[in-house]
Short mmCIF file of C-alpha atoms in Angstrom, two decimals:
data_model
loop_
_atom_site.label_atom_id
_atom_site.label_comp_id
_atom_site.label_asym_id
_atom_site.label_seq_id
_atom_site.Cartn_x
_atom_site.Cartn_y
_atom_site.Cartn_z
CA MET A 1316 112.87 30.64 128.86
CA THR A 1317 110.87 33.01 131.08
CA THR A 1318 112.77 31.93 134.17
CA LEU A 1319 116.04 32.56 132.37
CA LEU A 1320 114.97 36.00 131.18
CA ASN A 1321 113.86 37.03 134.67
CA SER A 1322 116.87 35.66 136.55
CA ARG A 1323 118.17 37.87 139.35
CA ALA A 1324 121.75 36.94 138.53
CA GLY A 1325 121.30 38.44 135.05
CA ARG A 1326 119.86 41.58 136.57
CA ARG A 1327 122.82 42.01 138.91
CA GLN A 1328 125.21 41.46 136.01
CA ALA A 1329 123.47 44.19 133.97
CA MET A 1330 123.54 46.62 136.90
CA ARG A 1331 127.28 46.22 137.40
CA ARG A 1332 127.95 47.51 133.89
CA ILE A 1333 126.10 50.78 134.43
CA ARG A 1334 128.33 53.83 134.67
CA PRO A 1335 126.69 57.29 134.53
CA ARG A 1336 128.20 59.52 131.87
CA ARG A 1337 127.62 62.88 130.28
CA SER A 1338 126.47 63.31 126.71
CA PRO A 1339 129.21 64.66 124.38
CA ALA A 1340 126.65 66.32 122.08
CA VAL A 1341 127.62 69.92 122.89
CA PRO A 1342 131.41 69.39 122.65
CA LEU A 1343 130.96 67.57 119.34
CA ALA A 1344 128.80 70.37 117.96
CA LEU A 1345 131.43 72.93 119.01
CA LEU A 1346 134.15 70.81 117.39
CA SER A 1347 132.15 70.70 114.15
CA TRP A 1348 131.79 74.47 114.12
CA ALA A 1349 135.50 74.84 114.83
CA GLY A 1350 136.19 72.71 111.75
CA ALA A 1351 133.93 74.95 109.68
CA ALA A 1352 135.82 77.98 110.98
CA ALA A 1353 139.12 76.37 109.96
CA VAL A 1354 137.75 75.81 106.44
CA LEU A 1355 136.64 79.44 106.31
CA SER A 1356 140.13 80.59 107.36
CA LEU A 1357 141.65 78.40 104.63
CA TRP A 1358 139.54 80.21 102.03
CA TRP A 1359 140.30 83.61 103.58
CA ARG A 1360 144.07 83.13 103.43
CA ASN A 1361 143.92 82.18 99.76
CA THR A 1362 141.50 84.87 98.62
CA PRO A 1363 142.94 88.15 97.26
CA ASN A 1364 140.94 91.33 96.89
CA VAL A 1365 137.69 90.56 95.07
CA ASP A 1366 136.82 92.89 92.22
CA GLY A 1367 133.98 92.59 89.74
CA THR A 1368 130.96 90.31 89.35
CA ALA A 1369 132.93 87.38 87.92
CA GLN A 1370 135.31 87.28 90.88
CA TRP A 1371 132.51 87.67 93.42
CA LEU A 1372 130.68 84.70 91.89
CA THR A 1373 133.82 82.58 91.58
CA HIS A 1374 135.06 83.18 95.11
CA ALA A 1375 131.59 82.58 96.56
CA GLY A 1376 131.59 79.32 94.61
CA ARG A 1377 134.97 78.38 96.08
CA LEU A 1378 133.76 79.05 99.62
CA SER A 1379 130.52 77.10 99.20
CA GLY A 1380 132.50 74.23 97.65
CA LEU A 1381 134.94 74.09 100.57
CA LEU A 1382 132.15 74.17 103.14
CA GLY A 1383 130.14 71.64 101.13
CA GLY A 1384 133.12 69.27 101.04
CA TYR A 1385 133.63 69.65 104.78
CA VAL A 1386 129.97 69.04 105.63
CA LEU A 1387 129.93 66.05 103.27
CA ALA A 1388 132.72 64.50 105.36
CA LEU A 1389 130.54 65.02 108.46
CA VAL A 1390 127.65 63.30 106.64
CA VAL A 1391 129.82 60.21 106.15
CA LEU A 1392 130.96 60.35 109.77
CA GLN A 1393 127.35 60.42 110.93
CA MET A 1394 126.62 57.36 108.76
CA ALA A 1395 129.53 55.41 110.26
CA ARG A 1396 127.67 54.30 113.43
CA VAL A 1397 130.56 55.23 115.69
CA PRO A 1398 129.78 53.97 119.24
CA ALA A 1399 130.67 57.31 120.85
CA LEU A 1400 127.88 58.87 118.81
CA GLU A 1401 125.33 56.04 118.67
CA ARG A 1402 125.52 55.01 122.32
CA ARG A 1403 126.15 58.32 124.04
CA VAL A 1404 124.59 61.01 121.89
CA GLY A 1405 121.74 58.75 120.78
CA SER A 1406 120.93 57.17 117.44
CA ASP A 1407 117.88 59.36 116.87
CA ARG A 1408 119.85 62.56 117.46
CA VAL A 1409 122.68 61.36 115.20
CA ALA A 1410 120.08 60.55 112.52
CA ARG A 1411 118.69 64.09 112.80
CA TRP A 1412 122.22 65.50 112.56
CA HIS A 1413 122.81 63.35 109.49
CA ALA A 1414 119.62 64.53 107.78
CA MET A 1415 120.36 68.17 108.60
CA SER A 1416 123.99 67.90 107.48
CA GLY A 1417 122.90 66.20 104.26
CA ARG A 1418 120.55 69.08 103.43
CA TYR A 1419 123.27 71.66 104.15
CA ALA A 1420 125.85 69.73 102.11
CA LEU A 1421 123.53 69.39 99.13
CA CYS A 1422 122.57 73.07 99.18
CA LEU A 1423 126.23 74.13 99.43
CA ILE A 1424 127.29 71.79 96.62
CA VAL A 1425 124.50 72.97 94.31
CA ALA A 1426 125.42 76.57 95.14
CA HIS A 1427 129.08 75.77 94.45
CA VAL A 1428 128.31 74.38 91.00
CA GLY A 1429 126.01 77.25 90.05
CA LEU A 1430 128.27 80.02 91.33
CA ILE A 1431 131.48 78.64 89.84
CA VAL A 1432 129.95 78.08 86.41
CA ALA A 1433 128.26 81.49 86.52
CA GLY A 1434 131.54 83.16 87.51
CA TYR A 1435 133.51 81.43 84.76
CA ALA A 1436 130.79 82.23 82.22
CA GLU A 1437 130.83 85.91 83.22
CA GLN A 1438 134.60 86.02 82.92
CA ALA A 1439 134.69 84.23 79.54
CA GLY A 1440 131.62 85.97 78.13
CA THR A 1441 129.88 82.68 77.31
CA GLY A 1442 126.52 81.17 78.20
CA PHE A 1443 125.92 79.31 81.44
CA VAL A 1444 125.21 75.94 79.80
CA ASP A 1445 128.16 76.16 77.39
CA GLN A 1446 130.49 77.06 80.24
CA GLY A 1447 129.14 74.19 82.32
CA VAL A 1448 129.93 71.72 79.55
CA THR A 1449 133.42 73.19 79.19
CA VAL A 1450 134.12 72.86 82.93
CA VAL A 1451 132.95 69.25 83.04
CA MET A 1452 134.77 68.14 79.89
CA ASP A 1453 138.03 70.11 80.13
CA TYR A 1454 138.89 70.35 83.82
CA PRO A 1455 140.63 67.44 85.61
CA ASP A 1456 138.44 64.90 87.45
CA MET A 1457 135.31 66.91 86.64
CA VAL A 1458 133.43 64.15 84.78
CA GLU A 1459 133.60 61.99 87.91
CA ALA A 1460 132.63 64.97 90.07
CA ALA A 1461 129.60 65.69 87.86
CA VAL A 1462 128.44 62.08 88.17
CA GLY A 1463 128.94 62.15 91.94
CA THR A 1464 127.04 65.43 92.24
CA ALA A 1465 124.14 64.01 90.23
CA VAL A 1466 124.02 60.98 92.54
CA LEU A 1467 123.95 63.24 95.60
CA VAL A 1468 121.07 65.25 94.13
CA VAL A 1469 119.09 62.07 93.46
CA ILE A 1470 119.72 60.82 97.02
CA GLY A 1471 118.65 64.20 98.38
CA LEU A 1472 115.41 64.07 96.39
CA VAL A 1473 114.47 60.54 97.48
CA SER A 1474 115.28 61.47 101.10
CA ALA A 1475 112.78 64.35 101.08
CA GLY A 1476 109.89 63.67 103.44
CA THR A 1477 107.11 63.26 100.87
CA VAL A 1478 109.12 60.99 98.57
CA ARG A 1479 110.73 59.06 101.42
CA ARG A 1480 107.37 58.09 102.91
CA ARG A 1481 106.28 56.58 99.59
CA LEU A 1482 109.37 54.43 99.15
CA PRO A 1483 109.87 51.01 100.76
CA TYR A 1484 112.52 51.25 103.45
CA GLU A 1485 114.82 48.77 101.70
CA VAL A 1486 114.77 50.79 98.45
CA TRP A 1487 115.60 54.01 100.31
CA TYR A 1488 118.30 52.26 102.35
CA TYR A 1489 120.19 50.82 99.39
CA LEU A 1490 119.91 54.03 97.38
CA HIS A 1491 121.31 55.86 100.40
CA LEU A 1492 124.42 53.67 100.35
CA PHE A 1493 125.39 55.25 97.02
CA THR A 1494 126.37 58.29 99.10
CA TYR A 1495 129.73 56.61 99.66
CA ALA A 1496 130.31 56.29 95.89
CA ALA A 1497 129.23 59.88 95.33
CA VAL A 1498 131.65 61.16 97.96
CA PHE A 1499 134.50 59.16 96.40
CA LEU A 1500 133.72 60.54 92.92
CA THR A 1501 133.55 64.16 94.05
CA PHE A 1502 136.60 64.07 96.31
CA TRP A 1503 139.39 64.12 93.74
CA HIS A 1504 138.43 67.27 91.85
CA GLN A 1505 138.67 69.22 95.10
CA LEU A 1506 142.41 68.59 95.26
CA ALA A 1507 143.00 68.80 91.51
CA THR A 1508 141.26 72.15 90.90
CA GLY A 1509 140.79 73.79 94.30
CA ALA A 1510 142.87 76.95 94.66
CA GLU A 1511 143.20 76.25 98.40
CA PHE A 1512 144.96 72.92 97.74
CA VAL A 1513 146.99 73.29 94.55
CA GLY A 1514 150.53 74.04 95.70
CA HIS A 1515 149.53 74.04 99.40
CA GLU A 1516 150.84 70.79 100.86
CA THR A 1517 149.63 71.42 104.43
CA ALA A 1518 146.04 72.08 103.35
CA GLU A 1519 146.10 69.07 101.04
CA THR A 1520 147.40 66.83 103.82
CA ALA A 1521 144.73 68.08 106.21
CA TRP A 1522 141.99 67.35 103.64
CA TYR A 1523 143.36 63.85 103.05
CA ALA A 1524 143.44 63.31 106.82
CA LEU A 1525 139.82 64.46 107.20
CA TYR A 1526 138.46 62.20 104.49
CA GLY A 1527 140.81 59.35 105.35
CA THR A 1528 139.63 59.38 108.98
CA VAL A 1529 135.93 59.30 108.19
CA THR A 1530 136.49 56.63 105.53
CA ALA A 1531 138.38 54.45 107.99
CA LEU A 1532 135.64 54.88 110.62
CA ALA A 1533 132.93 53.98 108.12
CA LEU A 1534 134.79 50.85 106.93
CA TRP A 1535 135.54 49.78 110.48
CA TYR A 1536 132.14 50.27 112.09
CA ARG A 1537 129.88 49.58 109.11
CA LEU A 1538 131.75 46.56 107.75
CA LEU A 1539 134.51 45.06 109.87
CA VAL A 1540 132.95 45.35 113.35
CA PRO A 1541 129.62 43.74 112.31
CA LEU A 1542 131.53 41.02 110.47
CA ARG A 1543 133.58 40.25 113.57
CA LEU A 1544 130.51 40.32 115.82
CA ASN A 1545 128.54 37.87 113.71
CA LEU A 1546 131.43 35.48 113.09
CA ARG A 1547 132.21 35.44 116.81
CA HIS A 1548 128.69 35.03 118.19
CA ARG A 1549 126.97 33.04 115.39
CA MET A 1550 123.39 33.96 116.17
CA ARG A 1551 120.34 31.96 115.15
CA VAL A 1552 116.64 32.05 115.92
CA ALA A 1553 115.86 29.81 118.90
CA ALA A 1554 112.08 30.30 119.02
CA VAL A 1555 109.24 32.68 118.19
CA VAL A 1556 106.73 33.24 121.01
CA PRO A 1557 103.36 35.06 120.64
CA GLU A 1558 102.96 37.74 123.33
CA ALA A 1559 99.80 39.68 122.36
CA PRO A 1560 97.66 40.21 119.26
CA GLY A 1561 100.15 41.00 116.49
CA VAL A 1562 103.12 40.92 118.88
CA VAL A 1563 105.79 38.22 119.01
CA SER A 1564 109.06 37.71 120.84
CA VAL A 1565 112.01 36.33 118.90
CA LEU A 1566 114.50 34.44 121.06
CA ILE A 1567 117.99 34.50 119.58
CA LYS A 1568 120.70 32.10 120.66
CA GLY A 1569 124.42 32.43 120.15
CA ARG A 1570 127.87 32.20 121.71
CA LYS A 1571 128.69 34.33 124.75
CA LEU A 1572 126.18 36.99 123.81
CA HIS A 1573 126.67 38.89 127.08
CA ARG A 1574 130.15 39.84 125.85
CA ILE A 1575 128.65 42.00 123.11
CA GLY A 1576 128.31 44.67 125.77
CA ALA A 1577 124.65 45.51 125.21
CA GLN A 1578 122.67 47.27 127.92
CA ALA A 1579 118.97 47.35 128.71
CA GLY A 1580 117.32 50.07 126.62
CA GLN A 1581 119.58 49.55 123.59
CA PHE A 1582 118.74 48.07 120.21
CA PHE A 1583 120.36 46.24 117.32
CA ARG A 1584 119.75 46.40 113.60
CA TRP A 1585 118.58 42.91 112.72
CA ARG A 1586 118.75 41.02 109.46
CA PHE A 1587 117.11 37.57 109.37
CA LEU A 1588 118.49 35.35 106.61
CA ALA A 1589 115.13 33.90 105.65
CA PRO A 1590 113.33 34.05 102.28
CA GLY A 1591 111.95 37.53 101.68
CA MET A 1592 113.71 39.03 104.72
CA ARG A 1593 117.43 38.81 104.08
CA TRP A 1594 117.64 42.18 102.31
CA GLY A 1595 116.02 44.16 105.10
CA SER A 1596 117.85 45.40 108.20
CA HIS A 1597 115.57 46.91 110.86
CA PRO A 1598 116.11 48.30 114.39
CA TYR A 1599 114.45 46.38 117.24
CA SER A 1600 115.14 46.91 120.94
CA LEU A 1601 116.11 44.20 123.37
CA SER A 1602 113.09 43.35 125.50
CA ALA A 1603 115.20 41.67 128.19
CA PRO A 1604 118.78 42.04 129.43
CA PRO A 1605 121.30 39.99 127.41
CA ARG A 1606 122.14 36.53 128.75
CA PRO A 1607 125.25 34.46 127.99
CA GLU A 1608 123.44 32.38 125.35
CA LEU A 1609 120.25 34.34 124.65
CA LEU A 1610 118.93 37.67 123.41
CA ARG A 1611 115.29 38.60 122.98
CA ILE A 1612 113.42 41.15 120.93
CA THR A 1613 109.67 41.74 121.05
CA VAL A 1614 108.09 43.22 117.93
CA LYS A 1615 104.66 44.42 116.90
CA ALA A 1616 103.58 43.69 113.32
CA VAL A 1617 103.28 47.07 111.60
CA GLY A 1618 104.94 46.36 108.24
CA GLY A 1619 106.17 43.60 105.97
CA HIS A 1620 109.40 42.93 107.86
CA SER A 1621 107.93 42.98 111.36
CA THR A 1622 104.96 40.86 110.23
CA GLY A 1623 107.32 38.27 108.76
CA LEU A 1624 109.01 37.68 112.12
CA ALA A 1625 106.07 35.53 113.26
CA SER A 1626 106.89 32.96 110.57
CA LEU A 1627 110.61 32.63 111.31
CA GLU A 1628 111.76 29.05 111.71
CA PRO A 1629 114.07 27.97 114.56
CA GLY A 1630 117.61 27.77 113.28
CA THR A 1631 117.29 30.77 110.93
CA ARG A 1632 120.60 32.59 110.79
CA VAL A 1633 120.67 36.13 112.16
CA TRP A 1634 122.94 39.03 111.21
CA ALA A 1635 123.01 41.81 113.80
CA GLU A 1636 124.70 45.20 114.07
CA GLY A 1637 125.00 47.04 117.36
CA PRO A 1638 124.32 47.62 120.13
CA TYR A 1639 123.13 51.18 119.59
CA GLY A 1640 121.13 53.69 121.55
CA ALA A 1641 121.58 55.98 124.54
CA MET A 1642 118.35 55.37 126.44
CA THR A 1643 120.11 53.37 129.13
CA ALA A 1644 120.47 53.52 132.90
CA ALA A 1645 123.60 55.63 132.36
CA ARG A 1646 121.30 58.59 131.65
CA ARG A 1647 119.73 58.37 135.09
CA SER A 1648 120.59 61.27 137.41
CA ARG A 1649 118.01 60.92 140.21
CA GLY A 1650 117.03 58.14 142.58
CA LYS A 1651 113.41 58.04 141.44
CA VAL A 1652 112.35 56.94 137.97
CA LEU A 1653 109.10 57.00 136.03
CA MET A 1654 108.86 54.89 132.86
CA ILE A 1655 106.12 55.57 130.31
CA ALA A 1656 105.60 53.05 127.50
CA GLY A 1657 103.07 52.89 124.72
CA GLY A 1658 102.40 49.96 122.41
CA ALA A 1659 105.60 48.35 121.12
CA GLY A 1660 107.58 50.93 123.11
CA ILE A 1661 107.32 48.56 126.06
CA THR A 1662 110.28 46.52 124.76
CA PRO A 1663 113.23 48.70 125.91
CA ILE A 1664 111.21 49.86 128.93
CA ARG A 1665 110.63 46.26 130.05
CA ALA A 1666 114.38 45.59 130.01
CA LEU A 1667 115.04 48.80 131.96
CA PHE A 1668 112.28 47.95 134.45
CA GLU A 1669 114.17 44.78 135.33
CA THR A 1670 117.67 46.23 135.54
CA LEU A 1671 117.55 49.84 136.69
CA PRO A 1672 119.45 50.06 139.98
CA GLY A 1673 117.80 51.37 143.10
CA LYS A 1674 114.99 50.56 145.45
CA GLY A 1675 111.90 49.08 143.83
CA GLY A 1676 109.66 51.65 145.49
CA ASP A 1677 111.42 54.38 143.53
CA LEU A 1678 110.45 52.79 140.20
CA THR A 1679 107.09 53.40 138.52
CA LEU A 1680 106.00 52.05 135.14
CA LEU A 1681 102.96 53.39 133.28
CA TYR A 1682 101.96 51.26 130.29
CA ARG A 1683 99.56 52.72 127.72
CA ALA A 1684 97.73 50.35 125.32
CA ARG A 1685 94.45 50.09 123.43
CA SER A 1686 93.11 47.21 125.50
CA VAL A 1687 94.13 44.81 128.27
CA GLU A 1688 94.78 42.17 125.61
CA ASP A 1689 97.34 44.47 123.99
CA LEU A 1690 99.48 44.70 127.15
CA ALA A 1691 102.39 42.64 125.82
CA LEU A 1692 104.73 41.04 128.38
CA TRP A 1693 102.27 41.93 131.13
CA GLU A 1694 102.85 38.77 133.20
CA GLU A 1695 106.59 39.36 133.14
CA LEU A 1696 106.11 42.98 134.17
CA LYS A 1697 103.95 41.92 137.10
CA GLN A 1698 106.55 39.41 138.20
CA ILE A 1699 109.33 42.03 138.04
CA ALA A 1700 107.19 44.56 139.93
CA THR A 1701 106.47 41.99 142.65
CA GLU A 1702 110.13 41.03 143.01
CA ARG A 1703 111.34 44.61 143.11
CA GLY A 1704 108.46 46.22 144.99
CA ALA A 1705 107.96 48.61 142.07
CA ARG A 1706 104.73 50.27 140.97
CA LEU A 1707 103.11 48.97 137.78
CA LEU A 1708 100.20 50.91 136.27
CA TYR A 1709 98.37 50.70 132.96
CA ALA A 1710 95.94 52.85 130.99
CA VAL A 1711 93.72 51.35 128.27
CA ASN A 1712 90.84 52.62 126.20
CA GLY A 1713 87.37 52.50 127.68
CA PRO A 1714 84.54 50.26 126.37
CA ASP A 1715 83.44 53.10 124.09
CA GLY A 1716 86.97 53.52 122.72
CA ALA A 1717 87.68 56.67 124.71
CA ARG A 1718 91.41 57.15 125.29
CA PRO A 1719 92.64 58.11 128.73
CA GLU A 1720 94.87 61.14 128.31
CA ILE A 1721 98.22 61.48 130.05
CA THR A 1722 98.03 64.97 131.54
CA ALA A 1723 100.17 66.93 133.97
CA GLU A 1724 97.39 66.79 136.58
CA ARG A 1725 97.08 63.02 136.38
CA LEU A 1726 100.84 62.58 136.54
CA ARG A 1727 100.97 64.70 139.69
CA GLN A 1728 98.16 62.62 141.21
CA VAL A 1729 100.16 59.44 140.65
CA LEU A 1730 103.51 60.99 141.62
CA PRO A 1731 103.20 64.21 143.66
CA ASP A 1732 106.99 64.64 143.49
CA ILE A 1733 107.23 63.92 139.77
CA GLU A 1734 109.58 66.87 139.22
CA ASP A 1735 112.20 64.90 141.18
CA HIS A 1736 112.04 61.91 138.81
CA ASP A 1737 113.99 60.84 135.78
CA VAL A 1738 111.58 59.76 133.05
CA TYR A 1739 112.17 57.14 130.37
CA LEU A 1740 109.67 57.51 127.52
CA CYS A 1741 109.14 55.19 124.57
CA GLY A 1742 106.12 54.82 122.33
CA PRO A 1743 104.45 55.97 119.10
CA PRO A 1744 105.25 59.55 118.04
CA GLY A 1745 101.83 60.89 119.03
CA LEU A 1746 101.98 59.41 122.52
CA ALA A 1747 105.60 60.46 123.01
CA GLU A 1748 104.90 64.05 121.98
CA HIS A 1749 101.81 64.32 124.17
CA ALA A 1750 103.49 62.71 127.18
CA TYR A 1751 106.54 64.92 126.78
CA GLY A 1752 104.36 68.03 126.89
CA ALA A 1753 102.55 66.77 130.00
CA LEU A 1754 105.84 65.99 131.72
CA ARG A 1755 107.25 69.44 131.01
CA GLU A 1756 104.05 71.02 132.27
CA ALA A 1757 104.31 68.89 135.42
CA GLY A 1758 107.75 70.34 136.11
CA VAL A 1759 110.13 67.64 134.83
CA PRO A 1760 113.23 69.30 133.29
CA ASP A 1761 113.98 68.48 129.68
CA ARG A 1762 117.37 67.02 130.59
CA ARG A 1763 115.68 64.33 132.69
CA ILE A 1764 113.25 63.14 130.02
CA HIS A 1765 115.05 60.34 128.17
CA HIS A 1766 113.58 59.36 124.84
CA GLU A 1767 114.76 57.90 121.56
CA SER A 1768 112.74 57.63 118.39
CA PHE A 1769 113.16 54.58 116.15
CA GLU A 1770 111.05 55.90 113.30
CA LEU A 1771 112.73 55.04 109.99
#
């Protein structure tokens, strides 16, 4: 297996697929703001002169509802795992966009409910609660909208940092999927009661097109594409190999796996159909370039799912979604590259170390671990470094447990021209944050520090 994973033919094949490209993050952000401006103009054209407290409250409620509905569509889009976002923008950035959009959507929707009910109550001269009951019970599609709004509030609460950290990942994940049901339930009242849509066929068509597009993308990339991938490639566990204390490699066999189109540095979301594991889907990076009949992931035991990988039996069926991630050779802009890995972060870095194009002397890998015994895949890294003429360095704790710090001064000692390097960085959050600060202090521009976080 090791010979296969380190084959030069596989490396050449991976290199040929690399095409540098620019991140579409800024254009996508501008497009999103343009959509918000269009929604604002829709409200503006349908809003007469506002006079009195009741009208101010009602029209503010209409505007917050429109913007909330628009942002909610973006939330679904960001959940759809569209390749243009996941592979080029980066899964971690899309996840941050999703979390931010979700907070904005929830705040706007809660504001919409409160302002509309308050405005109607002021106009009718009734109490807030009584008016709220009247709106829900008497207006079209409002019972469904109330249920959907309640579901969104619950999802927002369980996604808050403090609560989220206390929940098992699987519980949070499956609760999060109810977002789709909530969006469906809240959609119809927008068209039935929204002043911007009733009698305005163009606006109604545009709203249908917006939600229809994001729904189609979600169905395609969350359901149909993974189904096609797994039926076509039929993946199963080939073997489980110990690599270091608490670290194992899982070798996965299948049909024509190189045609999936994965690149070194990317990851899949893996579901192993074994007892106690089939309900969990977790992201693990490829620790070697894909081969025609073999993929490999290397995982450190840090939780129930990752610990259970060591007991997988050969032949266990595997369900995978991907590939995802933007930390690939396509991000490289300079001839010289420094790679910094810590702990389990060595997995995507090891694959990049083998496949990054260029002269070996321009490649440097710094591996940070607690001890020499914790340097997973070390023999493979040494073999790659020898074959490519690359530099391989490591930093481990001293006999007294003292941790060697990665500082700007030490980085300059190793690489005097470090400001001319691209840097690939992967490791625990603490290491990544500290190394990022040292790199910036050493003169490496932010745009040339490539990092993705896989924290769930």
